[in-house]
Amino acid sequence: MPRRRELGRGERVIAGLWRLRLPLPFPGVPHCNAWAIAHGDGIVLIDTGMHEPGSMADLERAFNQVGLSLDQVRLVVCTHAHSDHWGQAATICDRTGCEMWMHPNHEHGFVHVTDPDSVLARRLEVGRQSGVPESALERYAEHARESPSGIARMIEPDRELVAGVTVDSDLGEWRVYETPGHAPSHVCLFQAERRLLISGDHVLGRISLYFDYGWSPDPIGEFLTSLGAIDGLDARLALSGHGKPFLDVHGHIEGNRRLVAERLGATMAAVAGGPRTALEITPEVHGEPLTEANAGWWLPETLCYLTHLEREGRVVHQRNGDVERWAPSGS
Ligand SMILES: [Zn+2]
Ligand SMILES: [Zn+2]
């Protein structure tokens, strides 16, 4: 069990809205945010933190620090079905009797509870196709089997968070925008009068890209479309799933576009000498060696770039046995 470096903390962002900063057991991602929004004598809770030993105590501590109580939660709204954003939903709903709302394309997250073996089998297959050696896949599988899901229990959403659904609060109405890309179930919430954006993991203060691979046809294309949709809202302040609230939302959206363009360019450059495997391409996309620690994140990301470029007709892949190799189209 990794050492827990910090405890849950709460802070007021503006009147009626609080940031609950909850620890995560990941070295590169030390915490996530849940957002409490006043609604009458209750609270709407956006995201939940991950389920692990002591995680409910962290959430309660964060609430108590700002003079609130978990028992005031009347509704849980999840920005997407990653464990750090909905892992504790069942526990909170059991305790408070409240509803949980989420986008219907949540299979990518629910399958970690309903069929974890298929998730692992699928990841191993992706690794094999990418050219990862069997010995490394075995080590990965062993580690994955020991890792908890971070999800307390699966509960079906009481309401589907599709475009146009609104969430009421003392700060006014928050409107749902579907923003797939980071995850197929991802939504943002926008409070138009105050120009406040709950951006989940779609746009973070520190630009960092992650894409769920294999659950939708083109995560990169979807992400870019979602960036455009959110850019058009002209938000003033973003409240994201990790890190501090940030201004200059447009600048952050531009930063994401630039980074995607850079990585697509690096992918094309790496493929130029092809045919090459995703394992060979990935270090050149990131400018850093692939390690067992980053492979589970970076390989699927590379496959998302390759899939996007293939849909644009710029690369092709060929399969030889288990392994896929990528080359520029027309080469
Ligand atoms: Zn996420
Ligand atoms: Zn997250």
PDB file of N, CA and C and ligand atoms in Angstrom, residues 80 84-85 201 242, ligand 2:
ATOM      1  N   HIS A  80     -17.130  12.177 -15.155  1.00  0.00           N
ATOM      2  CA  HIS A  80     -16.860  11.012 -16.000  1.00  0.00           C
ATOM      3  C   HIS A  80     -16.581   9.801 -15.135  1.00  0.00           C
ATOM      4  N   ASP A  84     -11.256   8.114  -9.929  1.00  0.00           N
ATOM      5  CA  ASP A  84     -11.029   9.268  -9.048  1.00  0.00           C
ATOM      6  C   ASP A  84     -12.189  10.272  -9.107  1.00  0.00           C
ATOM      7  N   HIS A  85     -13.132  10.060 -10.024  1.00  0.00           N
ATOM      8  CA  HIS A  85     -14.263  10.986 -10.164  1.00  0.00           C
ATOM      9  C   HIS A  85     -15.598  10.357  -9.773  1.00  0.00           C
ATOM     10  N   ASP A 201     -11.651  16.497 -16.211  1.00  0.00           N
ATOM     11  CA  ASP A 201     -10.298  16.256 -16.736  1.00  0.00           C
ATOM     12  C   ASP A 201     -10.184  16.689 -18.196  1.00  0.00           C
ATOM     13  N   HIS A 242      -8.340  18.138 -11.273  1.00  0.00           N
ATOM     14  CA  HIS A 242      -7.059  18.071 -10.550  1.00  0.00           C
ATOM     15  C   HIS A 242      -6.470  19.474 -10.567  1.00  0.00           C
TER      16      HIS A 242
HETATM   17 ZN    ZN B   2      -9.040  12.533 -12.999  1.00  0.00          ZN
END
